[in-house]
């Protein structure tokens, strides 16, 4: 049971980050019906941007504690979100809007996104560095055990990540369901031409959707960077997983993305280690990704529109 | 919609240009910061006096966009576009291309110019050209042509055209005399590129001189040229190349020798070479070239079908003669122990192959002329409108045919003259991916199924080959130890089954879901290969022993691959040709039309009686088996491979090749794959190797922004994008159809 809980926490931590990134995919898919393949690089940019800020605040000086670390976490989240938002906005202006104006086929968007993804990841690698082991400075005591349940240690950082992610998701949910902008996003997702007739500025709404998704991914970049290492190619795998999570929950569906992310994170950590209590693992840790994708394929085969179905987007 | 926007438009534009300039500065700036100082890369590239160049570029772009109307009015004058293109080509040949290989990385124009300056006794023409003529002529030409265009001075246009051709010839001659003074094997592209640049400039001059209209119609002009005597450009190209081949090009080059045809003739005059070869070197070569040329010219001029086919046939014979001679002289030299001679087919310069290209080009010209007789003058004058329409149409297809034929000629005879590096790149990087792109084009371009796990079938094909040839830890039954050629059917079968197994349950999913499922499948296959269950794949280390090279042994006739990459190149060409013909037939078949129907509207297709599942499954299976075939080829060519060859990024890249080339167009897929796989190899010499992916990404984005339909779009797709006359397709485009500024 101890192992089970440990893996559950690990899964929840990863899952909440997947969920944050998946929201960006889902939002953009909702309004544009296209997969924003460069979203993973927005996530990466968020990690680098927040790193510069956190590094600036903390410097090399050892541990920060107490209220100061709360402040640093907030600053990191904010700066990550800001970087992510800026990059996502630029992305939309450069790689998507011109194509939209020309009425390009859907796959052209995909290729443009892939190009932008290569470009961003390598540009960040070039300007900052291409090392594989960048670490955030210690801004809080990462491995401090907050409390113990049945022998499983719940780490402070895990709690921070999960709480931050849940808060952000909550805000997003309110934003989309409660505000005028949210209404615009939903209207655009429902039926763009009609929404335009009803007075929604489509271009502006799309830009803002990108900005919101980018901010979430940037914040996730900060969280991910704190928990693990960050590199200029870090976006790829989490990006793919998050995309899978978005599809899992029903792409275009915001709550679906949240649930899909959490589910994927938990499942890929729990299933490979199935007989959690003692003994040999059922199948090795190296099969994590296979498990994730097999679940995905199975769910799609038996429930082709994801767990919650599509809501934001239309079924074409 | 401007109600809420407080800032004027130009502020946003200026900001965008500023950001663009800074990004550009970072792109060409120095490499990366370090782990201790993350800002150093940024500071070095942005806070540096060089930034002013980039700011200037940004300012220029800003001005150009702001005063777009004025700029466009000038840019649409006839001749401006070729002028710009010519200058760009010349600058590229100066800054990017190598002019002289033996100098290595210093072999660009400036390096060669220095070397020429320091070498006494070089031909005065070369000295002059490399010292100052290059820049002076460039400036004179640009100013002259621009004046001719702006002031509409016809005589100046003609003068500049003549001058451009002259300087172009001087460039080639100067380069060849410099190269022959230096000795060594030189396959550099600088001088030919410069020649092309000068010819484009000359075209600009001619256009400026001949123009009657206020605005340019470069494309129409090109098509008029092509339609006036079809095949003429090919024959002219053949003439230029052939003359180069017979006079200055190297025919035999062991040990830094540069024997031209004349030298080679005296070299082999009393050797053991066969009489035919000696005759060819001495006089037959010239004679046969002249005959082919005359025939070609006659065929093109008269448009006689018989004459055209005769040209093609004679050119074919001439090519065979040339190739036989080349083989003979290299073999003779080797057997006679000529110093440095490496054996049959070795140490041949570019001359013989260039002559082959020239002959092929002329033959193709004859063929084109026979296929498309010119429009008679009578029709054109009697009914201007329709004749113009016909002319237009015919010109377009003739252009395509001519370019395709010339491309085939290059593909056949260029690789032997390439360096080993490029031969390797041609086969393992470019060729294999061309095969893959052809296969994926069926799935994405025709059936409209987004497959992001295409590389998995490639992996299956490769591992099947490795298993059957006994290169994996798990050996096949002993009666089954095969040559890779026998693995082809097996690999195709395995991939077919895998494709059907994956496709059957998943193909009812819509586009994006299918994408993620196939992506997952690709990753699963790769991870299985890495994790090595049952010690089958030998894990991340790759295959245990090299996959053997294929052998064809019929007793009296035996080919064994593996001696050099060229053999694989020709095997590959054969495969591509077979697939091309198959798929070309398939596109117009019942199945191909069913694919188009499913792609455009699945519900409607189903309602019209298309069995959509079966049709989609077929597309999937055909694509998968092509990929498996490519896998067999790859495995036997490269010998050793590991799961790293099958990463997801490769799948995505193949999709990019297909879309880049023009979705649904067979030639487009080939062109896209060739262009995008050529690019990294080309960039290897030009930019730091770490930055190659970044530049490719930038190229992809720019290409999609400015030409979303791809390099050579399929007719049907192009119609979708531009809208057929009378059909407003933009209605279907959903969000995209809402014009900017519609919502308030």
PDB file of C-alpha atoms in Angstrom, chain B residues 227-484:
ATOM      1  CA  UNK B 227       4.905  26.309 -75.771  1.00  0.00           C
ATOM      2  CA  UNK B 228       6.735  27.840 -78.729  1.00  0.00           C
ATOM      3  CA  UNK B 229       8.534  24.768 -80.049  1.00  0.00           C
ATOM      4  CA  UNK B 230       8.095  22.286 -77.222  1.00  0.00           C
ATOM      5  CA  UNK B 231      11.364  20.724 -76.257  1.00  0.00           C
ATOM      6  CA  UNK B 232      13.431  23.708 -77.276  1.00  0.00           C
ATOM      7  CA  UNK B 233      14.622  24.540 -73.755  1.00  0.00           C
ATOM      8  CA  UNK B 234      15.700  20.944 -73.245  1.00  0.00           C
ATOM      9  CA  UNK B 235      17.684  20.898 -76.443  1.00  0.00           C
ATOM     10  CA  UNK B 236      19.277  24.244 -75.604  1.00  0.00           C
ATOM     11  CA  UNK B 237      20.207  22.959 -72.182  1.00  0.00           C
ATOM     12  CA  UNK B 238      21.671  19.866 -73.794  1.00  0.00           C
ATOM     13  CA  UNK B 239      23.688  22.020 -76.152  1.00  0.00           C
ATOM     14  CA  UNK B 240      25.205  24.081 -73.318  1.00  0.00           C
ATOM     15  CA  UNK B 241      25.963  21.073 -71.150  1.00  0.00           C
ATOM     16  CA  UNK B 242      27.299  19.062 -74.046  1.00  0.00           C
ATOM     17  CA  UNK B 243      29.679  21.789 -75.147  1.00  0.00           C
ATOM     18  CA  UNK B 244      30.907  22.122 -71.579  1.00  0.00           C
ATOM     19  CA  UNK B 245      31.338  18.366 -71.357  1.00  0.00           C
ATOM     20  CA  UNK B 246      33.264  18.103 -74.614  1.00  0.00           C
ATOM     21  CA  UNK B 247      35.564  21.064 -74.033  1.00  0.00           C
ATOM     22  CA  UNK B 248      36.372  21.889 -70.430  1.00  0.00           C
ATOM     23  CA  UNK B 249      35.035  19.038 -68.309  1.00  0.00           C
ATOM     24  CA  UNK B 250      37.236  16.326 -66.904  1.00  0.00           C
ATOM     25  CA  UNK B 251      36.931  12.872 -68.399  1.00  0.00           C
ATOM     26  CA  UNK B 252      39.530  10.992 -66.477  1.00  0.00           C
ATOM     27  CA  UNK B 253      40.887  12.168 -63.150  1.00  0.00           C
ATOM     28  CA  UNK B 254      42.999   9.799 -61.133  1.00  0.00           C
ATOM     29  CA  UNK B 255      45.457  11.451 -58.803  1.00  0.00           C
ATOM     30  CA  UNK B 256      44.563  15.064 -59.356  1.00  0.00           C
ATOM     31  CA  UNK B 257      44.849  14.773 -63.089  1.00  0.00           C
ATOM     32  CA  UNK B 258      42.227  16.696 -64.953  1.00  0.00           C
ATOM     33  CA  UNK B 259      42.190  15.122 -68.372  1.00  0.00           C
ATOM     34  CA  UNK B 260      39.653  16.714 -70.655  1.00  0.00           C
ATOM     35  CA  UNK B 261      38.320  14.789 -73.611  1.00  0.00           C
ATOM     36  CA  UNK B 262      41.262  15.829 -75.784  1.00  0.00           C
ATOM     37  CA  UNK B 263      43.774  14.870 -73.110  1.00  0.00           C
ATOM     38  CA  UNK B 264      42.015  11.587 -72.504  1.00  0.00           C
ATOM     39  CA  UNK B 265      42.095  10.870 -76.204  1.00  0.00           C
ATOM     40  CA  UNK B 266      45.857  11.236 -76.399  1.00  0.00           C
ATOM     41  CA  UNK B 267      46.194   9.344 -73.128  1.00  0.00           C
ATOM     42  CA  UNK B 268      44.382   6.296 -74.436  1.00  0.00           C
ATOM     43  CA  UNK B 269      45.488   6.633 -78.052  1.00  0.00           C
ATOM     44  CA  UNK B 270      47.679   3.569 -78.112  1.00  0.00           C
ATOM     45  CA  UNK B 271      46.471   1.751 -75.055  1.00  0.00           C
ATOM     46  CA  UNK B 272      44.710  -1.530 -74.627  1.00  0.00           C
ATOM     47  CA  UNK B 273      41.380   0.230 -74.759  1.00  0.00           C
ATOM     48  CA  UNK B 274      39.035  -1.110 -77.371  1.00  0.00           C
ATOM     49  CA  UNK B 275      38.867   0.505 -80.755  1.00  0.00           C
ATOM     50  CA  UNK B 276      35.438   1.824 -80.029  1.00  0.00           C
ATOM     51  CA  UNK B 277      36.572   3.742 -76.980  1.00  0.00           C
ATOM     52  CA  UNK B 278      39.550   5.178 -78.781  1.00  0.00           C
ATOM     53  CA  UNK B 279      37.356   6.252 -81.625  1.00  0.00           C
ATOM     54  CA  UNK B 280      34.859   7.707 -79.206  1.00  0.00           C
ATOM     55  CA  UNK B 281      37.486   9.761 -77.446  1.00  0.00           C
ATOM     56  CA  UNK B 282      39.091  10.865 -80.675  1.00  0.00           C
ATOM     57  CA  UNK B 283      36.184  11.730 -82.946  1.00  0.00           C
ATOM     58  CA  UNK B 284      33.103   9.585 -82.447  1.00  0.00           C
ATOM     59  CA  UNK B 285      32.075  11.469 -79.340  1.00  0.00           C
ATOM     60  CA  UNK B 286      31.974  14.799 -81.110  1.00  0.00           C
ATOM     61  CA  UNK B 287      30.333  13.321 -84.134  1.00  0.00           C
ATOM     62  CA  UNK B 288      27.582  11.564 -82.275  1.00  0.00           C
ATOM     63  CA  UNK B 289      26.880  14.606 -80.160  1.00  0.00           C
ATOM     64  CA  UNK B 290      26.629  16.710 -83.292  1.00  0.00           C
ATOM     65  CA  UNK B 291      24.295  14.192 -84.906  1.00  0.00           C
ATOM     66  CA  UNK B 292      22.023  14.046 -81.877  1.00  0.00           C
ATOM     67  CA  UNK B 293      22.042  17.789 -81.593  1.00  0.00           C
ATOM     68  CA  UNK B 294      21.146  18.277 -85.227  1.00  0.00           C
ATOM     69  CA  UNK B 295      18.413  15.702 -85.052  1.00  0.00           C
ATOM     70  CA  UNK B 296      17.060  17.283 -81.891  1.00  0.00           C
ATOM     71  CA  UNK B 297      17.109  20.764 -83.386  1.00  0.00           C
ATOM     72  CA  UNK B 298      15.368  19.521 -86.493  1.00  0.00           C
ATOM     73  CA  UNK B 299      12.773  17.643 -84.501  1.00  0.00           C
ATOM     74  CA  UNK B 300      12.044  20.618 -82.317  1.00  0.00           C
ATOM     75  CA  UNK B 301      11.902  23.020 -85.191  1.00  0.00           C
ATOM     76  CA  UNK B 302       9.714  21.010 -87.487  1.00  0.00           C
ATOM     77  CA  UNK B 303       7.704  19.231 -84.818  1.00  0.00           C
ATOM     78  CA  UNK B 304       7.822  16.009 -86.847  1.00  0.00           C
ATOM     79  CA  UNK B 305       6.840  13.085 -84.670  1.00  0.00           C
ATOM     80  CA  UNK B 306       9.121  10.629 -86.402  1.00  0.00           C
ATOM     81  CA  UNK B 307      12.117  12.914 -86.145  1.00  0.00           C
ATOM     82  CA  UNK B 308      11.449  13.420 -82.445  1.00  0.00           C
ATOM     83  CA  UNK B 309      11.345   9.736 -81.644  1.00  0.00           C
ATOM     84  CA  UNK B 310      14.391   9.177 -83.820  1.00  0.00           C
ATOM     85  CA  UNK B 311      16.256  11.795 -81.784  1.00  0.00           C
ATOM     86  CA  UNK B 312      15.316  10.044 -78.585  1.00  0.00           C
ATOM     87  CA  UNK B 313      16.434   6.688 -79.968  1.00  0.00           C
ATOM     88  CA  UNK B 314      19.758   7.966 -81.293  1.00  0.00           C
ATOM     89  CA  UNK B 315      20.383   9.808 -78.046  1.00  0.00           C
ATOM     90  CA  UNK B 316      19.769   6.536 -76.226  1.00  0.00           C
ATOM     91  CA  UNK B 317      22.346   4.759 -78.376  1.00  0.00           C
ATOM     92  CA  UNK B 318      24.784   7.612 -77.841  1.00  0.00           C
ATOM     93  CA  UNK B 319      24.341   7.383 -74.080  1.00  0.00           C
ATOM     94  CA  UNK B 320      25.029   3.674 -74.165  1.00  0.00           C
ATOM     95  CA  UNK B 321      28.167   4.305 -76.234  1.00  0.00           C
ATOM     96  CA  UNK B 322      29.354   6.950 -73.792  1.00  0.00           C
ATOM     97  CA  UNK B 323      28.786   4.737 -70.782  1.00  0.00           C
ATOM     98  CA  UNK B 324      30.547   1.806 -72.450  1.00  0.00           C
ATOM     99  CA  UNK B 325      33.487   4.037 -73.255  1.00  0.00           C
ATOM    100  CA  UNK B 326      33.652   5.329 -69.712  1.00  0.00           C
ATOM    101  CA  UNK B 327      33.687   1.807 -68.358  1.00  0.00           C
ATOM    102  CA  UNK B 328      36.277   0.753 -70.863  1.00  0.00           C
ATOM    103  CA  UNK B 329      38.756   3.544 -70.229  1.00  0.00           C
ATOM    104  CA  UNK B 330      38.556   3.228 -66.458  1.00  0.00           C
ATOM    105  CA  UNK B 331      39.026  -0.524 -66.716  1.00  0.00           C
ATOM    106  CA  UNK B 332      41.882  -0.224 -69.181  1.00  0.00           C
ATOM    107  CA  UNK B 333      43.669   2.346 -67.059  1.00  0.00           C
ATOM    108  CA  UNK B 334      43.265   0.142 -64.013  1.00  0.00           C
ATOM    109  CA  UNK B 335      44.567  -2.950 -65.737  1.00  0.00           C
ATOM    110  CA  UNK B 336      47.461  -1.079 -67.278  1.00  0.00           C
ATOM    111  CA  UNK B 337      48.419   0.067 -63.794  1.00  0.00           C
ATOM    112  CA  UNK B 338      47.988   3.737 -64.476  1.00  0.00           C
ATOM    113  CA  UNK B 339      49.029   5.552 -61.299  1.00  0.00           C
ATOM    114  CA  UNK B 340      46.008   6.243 -59.129  1.00  0.00           C
ATOM    115  CA  UNK B 341      43.492   4.395 -61.249  1.00  0.00           C
ATOM    116  CA  UNK B 342      41.155   2.635 -58.868  1.00  0.00           C
ATOM    117  CA  UNK B 343      39.295   0.167 -61.058  1.00  0.00           C
ATOM    118  CA  UNK B 344      36.278   0.019 -63.330  1.00  0.00           C
ATOM    119  CA  UNK B 345      33.982   3.029 -62.944  1.00  0.00           C
ATOM    120  CA  UNK B 346      36.509   4.764 -60.715  1.00  0.00           C
ATOM    121  CA  UNK B 347      38.254   8.095 -61.221  1.00  0.00           C
ATOM    122  CA  UNK B 348      36.017   9.213 -64.024  1.00  0.00           C
ATOM    123  CA  UNK B 349      35.563  12.939 -63.987  1.00  0.00           C
ATOM    124  CA  UNK B 350      32.301  14.651 -64.530  1.00  0.00           C
ATOM    125  CA  UNK B 351      32.757  15.009 -68.290  1.00  0.00           C
ATOM    126  CA  UNK B 352      31.364  11.683 -69.467  1.00  0.00           C
ATOM    127  CA  UNK B 353      28.408  11.846 -67.155  1.00  0.00           C
ATOM    128  CA  UNK B 354      27.784  15.438 -68.123  1.00  0.00           C
ATOM    129  CA  UNK B 355      27.727  14.375 -71.753  1.00  0.00           C
ATOM    130  CA  UNK B 356      25.192  11.709 -70.803  1.00  0.00           C
ATOM    131  CA  UNK B 357      23.001  14.321 -69.170  1.00  0.00           C
ATOM    132  CA  UNK B 358      23.323  16.513 -72.257  1.00  0.00           C
ATOM    133  CA  UNK B 359      22.414  13.661 -74.587  1.00  0.00           C
ATOM    134  CA  UNK B 360      19.545  12.649 -72.374  1.00  0.00           C
ATOM    135  CA  UNK B 361      18.323  16.213 -72.325  1.00  0.00           C
ATOM    136  CA  UNK B 362      18.382  16.490 -76.107  1.00  0.00           C
ATOM    137  CA  UNK B 363      16.706  13.131 -76.487  1.00  0.00           C
ATOM    138  CA  UNK B 364      14.064  14.241 -74.016  1.00  0.00           C
ATOM    139  CA  UNK B 365      13.655  17.419 -76.047  1.00  0.00           C
ATOM    140  CA  UNK B 366      12.979  15.310 -79.132  1.00  0.00           C
ATOM    141  CA  UNK B 367      10.540  13.209 -77.182  1.00  0.00           C
ATOM    142  CA  UNK B 368       8.695  16.253 -75.904  1.00  0.00           C
ATOM    143  CA  UNK B 369       8.582  17.722 -79.396  1.00  0.00           C
ATOM    144  CA  UNK B 370       7.133  14.482 -80.733  1.00  0.00           C
ATOM    145  CA  UNK B 371       4.556  14.275 -77.983  1.00  0.00           C
ATOM    146  CA  UNK B 372       3.364  17.828 -78.332  1.00  0.00           C
ATOM    147  CA  UNK B 373       3.378  19.263 -81.777  1.00  0.00           C
ATOM    148  CA  UNK B 374       3.412  23.075 -81.725  1.00  0.00           C
ATOM    149  CA  UNK B 375       0.232  25.025 -82.267  1.00  0.00           C
ATOM    150  CA  UNK B 376       0.106  26.117 -85.842  1.00  0.00           C
ATOM    151  CA  UNK B 377       0.151  29.827 -86.455  1.00  0.00           C
ATOM    152  CA  UNK B 378      -3.168  29.666 -88.276  1.00  0.00           C
ATOM    153  CA  UNK B 379      -5.199  28.648 -85.236  1.00  0.00           C
ATOM    154  CA  UNK B 380      -3.609  31.266 -83.102  1.00  0.00           C
ATOM    155  CA  UNK B 381      -4.559  34.101 -85.389  1.00  0.00           C
ATOM    156  CA  UNK B 382      -8.002  32.834 -86.286  1.00  0.00           C
ATOM    157  CA  UNK B 383      -9.271  32.460 -82.776  1.00  0.00           C
ATOM    158  CA  UNK B 384      -7.157  34.384 -80.348  1.00  0.00           C
ATOM    159  CA  UNK B 385      -8.991  33.632 -77.163  1.00  0.00           C
ATOM    160  CA  UNK B 386      -9.245  29.872 -77.362  1.00  0.00           C
ATOM    161  CA  UNK B 387      -5.844  29.505 -78.898  1.00  0.00           C
ATOM    162  CA  UNK B 388      -4.428  31.512 -76.061  1.00  0.00           C
ATOM    163  CA  UNK B 389      -6.166  29.269 -73.616  1.00  0.00           C
ATOM    164  CA  UNK B 390      -4.824  26.182 -75.328  1.00  0.00           C
ATOM    165  CA  UNK B 391      -1.409  27.664 -75.542  1.00  0.00           C
ATOM    166  CA  UNK B 392      -1.479  28.379 -71.872  1.00  0.00           C
ATOM    167  CA  UNK B 393      -2.590  24.909 -70.958  1.00  0.00           C
ATOM    168  CA  UNK B 394      -0.193  23.170 -73.233  1.00  0.00           C
ATOM    169  CA  UNK B 395       2.689  25.304 -72.083  1.00  0.00           C
ATOM    170  CA  UNK B 396       2.070  24.391 -68.498  1.00  0.00           C
ATOM    171  CA  UNK B 397       2.035  20.676 -69.070  1.00  0.00           C
ATOM    172  CA  UNK B 398       5.023  20.896 -71.395  1.00  0.00           C
ATOM    173  CA  UNK B 399       6.932  22.753 -68.715  1.00  0.00           C
ATOM    174  CA  UNK B 400       6.148  20.067 -66.186  1.00  0.00           C
ATOM    175  CA  UNK B 401       7.078  17.304 -68.585  1.00  0.00           C
ATOM    176  CA  UNK B 402      10.338  18.995 -69.541  1.00  0.00           C
ATOM    177  CA  UNK B 403      11.347  19.581 -65.954  1.00  0.00           C
ATOM    178  CA  UNK B 404      10.433  16.033 -65.013  1.00  0.00           C
ATOM    179  CA  UNK B 405      12.458  14.596 -67.883  1.00  0.00           C
ATOM    180  CA  UNK B 406      15.444  16.739 -67.088  1.00  0.00           C
ATOM    181  CA  UNK B 407      15.137  15.639 -63.474  1.00  0.00           C
ATOM    182  CA  UNK B 408      15.224  12.009 -64.556  1.00  0.00           C
ATOM    183  CA  UNK B 409      18.358  12.729 -66.569  1.00  0.00           C
ATOM    184  CA  UNK B 410      19.995  14.285 -63.537  1.00  0.00           C
ATOM    185  CA  UNK B 411      18.909  11.425 -61.289  1.00  0.00           C
ATOM    186  CA  UNK B 412      20.428   8.919 -63.690  1.00  0.00           C
ATOM    187  CA  UNK B 413      23.743  10.527 -64.458  1.00  0.00           C
ATOM    188  CA  UNK B 414      24.480  13.090 -61.798  1.00  0.00           C
ATOM    189  CA  UNK B 415      25.224  10.815 -58.809  1.00  0.00           C
ATOM    190  CA  UNK B 416      28.383   9.236 -60.285  1.00  0.00           C
ATOM    191  CA  UNK B 417      30.012  12.652 -60.312  1.00  0.00           C
ATOM    192  CA  UNK B 418      29.028  13.491 -56.760  1.00  0.00           C
ATOM    193  CA  UNK B 419      31.378  13.178 -53.837  1.00  0.00           C
ATOM    194  CA  UNK B 420      31.180  10.091 -51.669  1.00  0.00           C
ATOM    195  CA  UNK B 421      29.525  12.129 -48.980  1.00  0.00           C
ATOM    196  CA  UNK B 422      26.758  13.174 -51.304  1.00  0.00           C
ATOM    197  CA  UNK B 423      26.341   9.699 -52.698  1.00  0.00           C
ATOM    198  CA  UNK B 424      25.884   8.441 -49.174  1.00  0.00           C
ATOM    199  CA  UNK B 425      23.458  11.249 -48.405  1.00  0.00           C
ATOM    200  CA  UNK B 426      21.567  10.642 -51.632  1.00  0.00           C
ATOM    201  CA  UNK B 427      20.888   7.038 -50.768  1.00  0.00           C
ATOM    202  CA  UNK B 428      20.532   6.857 -47.009  1.00  0.00           C
ATOM    203  CA  UNK B 429      19.018  10.253 -46.286  1.00  0.00           C
ATOM    204  CA  UNK B 430      17.280  11.389 -49.408  1.00  0.00           C
ATOM    205  CA  UNK B 431      16.352   8.281 -51.343  1.00  0.00           C
ATOM    206  CA  UNK B 432      14.892   6.251 -48.508  1.00  0.00           C
ATOM    207  CA  UNK B 433      12.742   9.130 -47.397  1.00  0.00           C
ATOM    208  CA  UNK B 434      11.545   9.704 -50.924  1.00  0.00           C
ATOM    209  CA  UNK B 435      10.294   6.112 -50.888  1.00  0.00           C
ATOM    210  CA  UNK B 436       8.610   6.686 -47.550  1.00  0.00           C
ATOM    211  CA  UNK B 437       7.035   9.917 -48.726  1.00  0.00           C
ATOM    212  CA  UNK B 438       5.615   8.213 -51.805  1.00  0.00           C
ATOM    213  CA  UNK B 439       3.993   5.654 -49.557  1.00  0.00           C
ATOM    214  CA  UNK B 440       2.680   8.123 -47.035  1.00  0.00           C
ATOM    215  CA  UNK B 441       1.279  10.230 -49.819  1.00  0.00           C
ATOM    216  CA  UNK B 442      -1.220   7.453 -50.439  1.00  0.00           C
ATOM    217  CA  UNK B 443      -2.389   7.539 -46.849  1.00  0.00           C
ATOM    218  CA  UNK B 444      -2.392  11.271 -46.226  1.00  0.00           C
ATOM    219  CA  UNK B 445      -2.619  12.856 -49.614  1.00  0.00           C
ATOM    220  CA  UNK B 446      -5.121  10.564 -51.254  1.00  0.00           C
ATOM    221  CA  UNK B 447      -7.119   8.901 -48.539  1.00  0.00           C
ATOM    222  CA  UNK B 448      -6.812  11.867 -46.190  1.00  0.00           C
ATOM    223  CA  UNK B 449      -5.873   9.799 -43.149  1.00  0.00           C
ATOM    224  CA  UNK B 450      -3.387  11.526 -40.878  1.00  0.00           C
ATOM    225  CA  UNK B 451      -0.851   8.868 -39.950  1.00  0.00           C
ATOM    226  CA  UNK B 452       1.704   9.968 -37.367  1.00  0.00           C
ATOM    227  CA  UNK B 453       3.150   6.529 -36.774  1.00  0.00           C
ATOM    228  CA  UNK B 454       4.290   5.780 -40.270  1.00  0.00           C
ATOM    229  CA  UNK B 455       7.834   5.081 -39.215  1.00  0.00           C
ATOM    230  CA  UNK B 456       6.608   2.021 -37.279  1.00  0.00           C
ATOM    231  CA  UNK B 457       6.077   0.105 -40.498  1.00  0.00           C
ATOM    232  CA  UNK B 458       9.506   1.157 -41.636  1.00  0.00           C
ATOM    233  CA  UNK B 459      10.852  -0.285 -38.404  1.00  0.00           C
ATOM    234  CA  UNK B 460       8.871  -3.468 -38.927  1.00  0.00           C
ATOM    235  CA  UNK B 461      10.298  -3.816 -42.410  1.00  0.00           C
ATOM    236  CA  UNK B 462      13.835  -3.258 -41.184  1.00  0.00           C
ATOM    237  CA  UNK B 463      13.548  -5.690 -38.309  1.00  0.00           C
ATOM    238  CA  UNK B 464      11.879  -8.297 -40.495  1.00  0.00           C
ATOM    239  CA  UNK B 465      14.824  -8.070 -42.858  1.00  0.00           C
ATOM    240  CA  UNK B 466      17.272  -8.289 -40.002  1.00  0.00           C
ATOM    241  CA  UNK B 467      15.480 -11.340 -38.636  1.00  0.00           C
ATOM    242  CA  UNK B 468      15.305 -13.153 -41.945  1.00  0.00           C
ATOM    243  CA  UNK B 469      18.949 -12.534 -42.714  1.00  0.00           C
ATOM    244  CA  UNK B 470      19.991 -13.736 -39.289  1.00  0.00           C
ATOM    245  CA  UNK B 471      21.241 -10.434 -37.935  1.00  0.00           C
ATOM    246  CA  UNK B 472      19.202 -10.504 -34.750  1.00  0.00           C
ATOM    247  CA  UNK B 473      19.965 -12.506 -31.628  1.00  0.00           C
ATOM    248  CA  UNK B 474      17.027 -14.751 -32.469  1.00  0.00           C
ATOM    249  CA  UNK B 475      17.939 -16.698 -35.586  1.00  0.00           C
ATOM    250  CA  UNK B 476      15.449 -17.802 -38.163  1.00  0.00           C
ATOM    251  CA  UNK B 477      15.146 -21.513 -38.879  1.00  0.00           C
ATOM    252  CA  UNK B 478      18.254 -22.580 -40.715  1.00  0.00           C
ATOM    253  CA  UNK B 479      16.485 -23.286 -43.997  1.00  0.00           C
ATOM    254  CA  UNK B 480      15.388 -19.667 -43.995  1.00  0.00           C
ATOM    255  CA  UNK B 481      18.624 -17.746 -44.168  1.00  0.00           C
ATOM    256  CA  UNK B 482      17.920 -15.312 -46.903  1.00  0.00           C
ATOM    257  CA  UNK B 483      19.330 -12.565 -48.989  1.00  0.00           C
ATOM    258  CA  UNK B 484      17.644  -9.217 -48.270  1.00  0.00           C
TER     259      UNK B 484
END
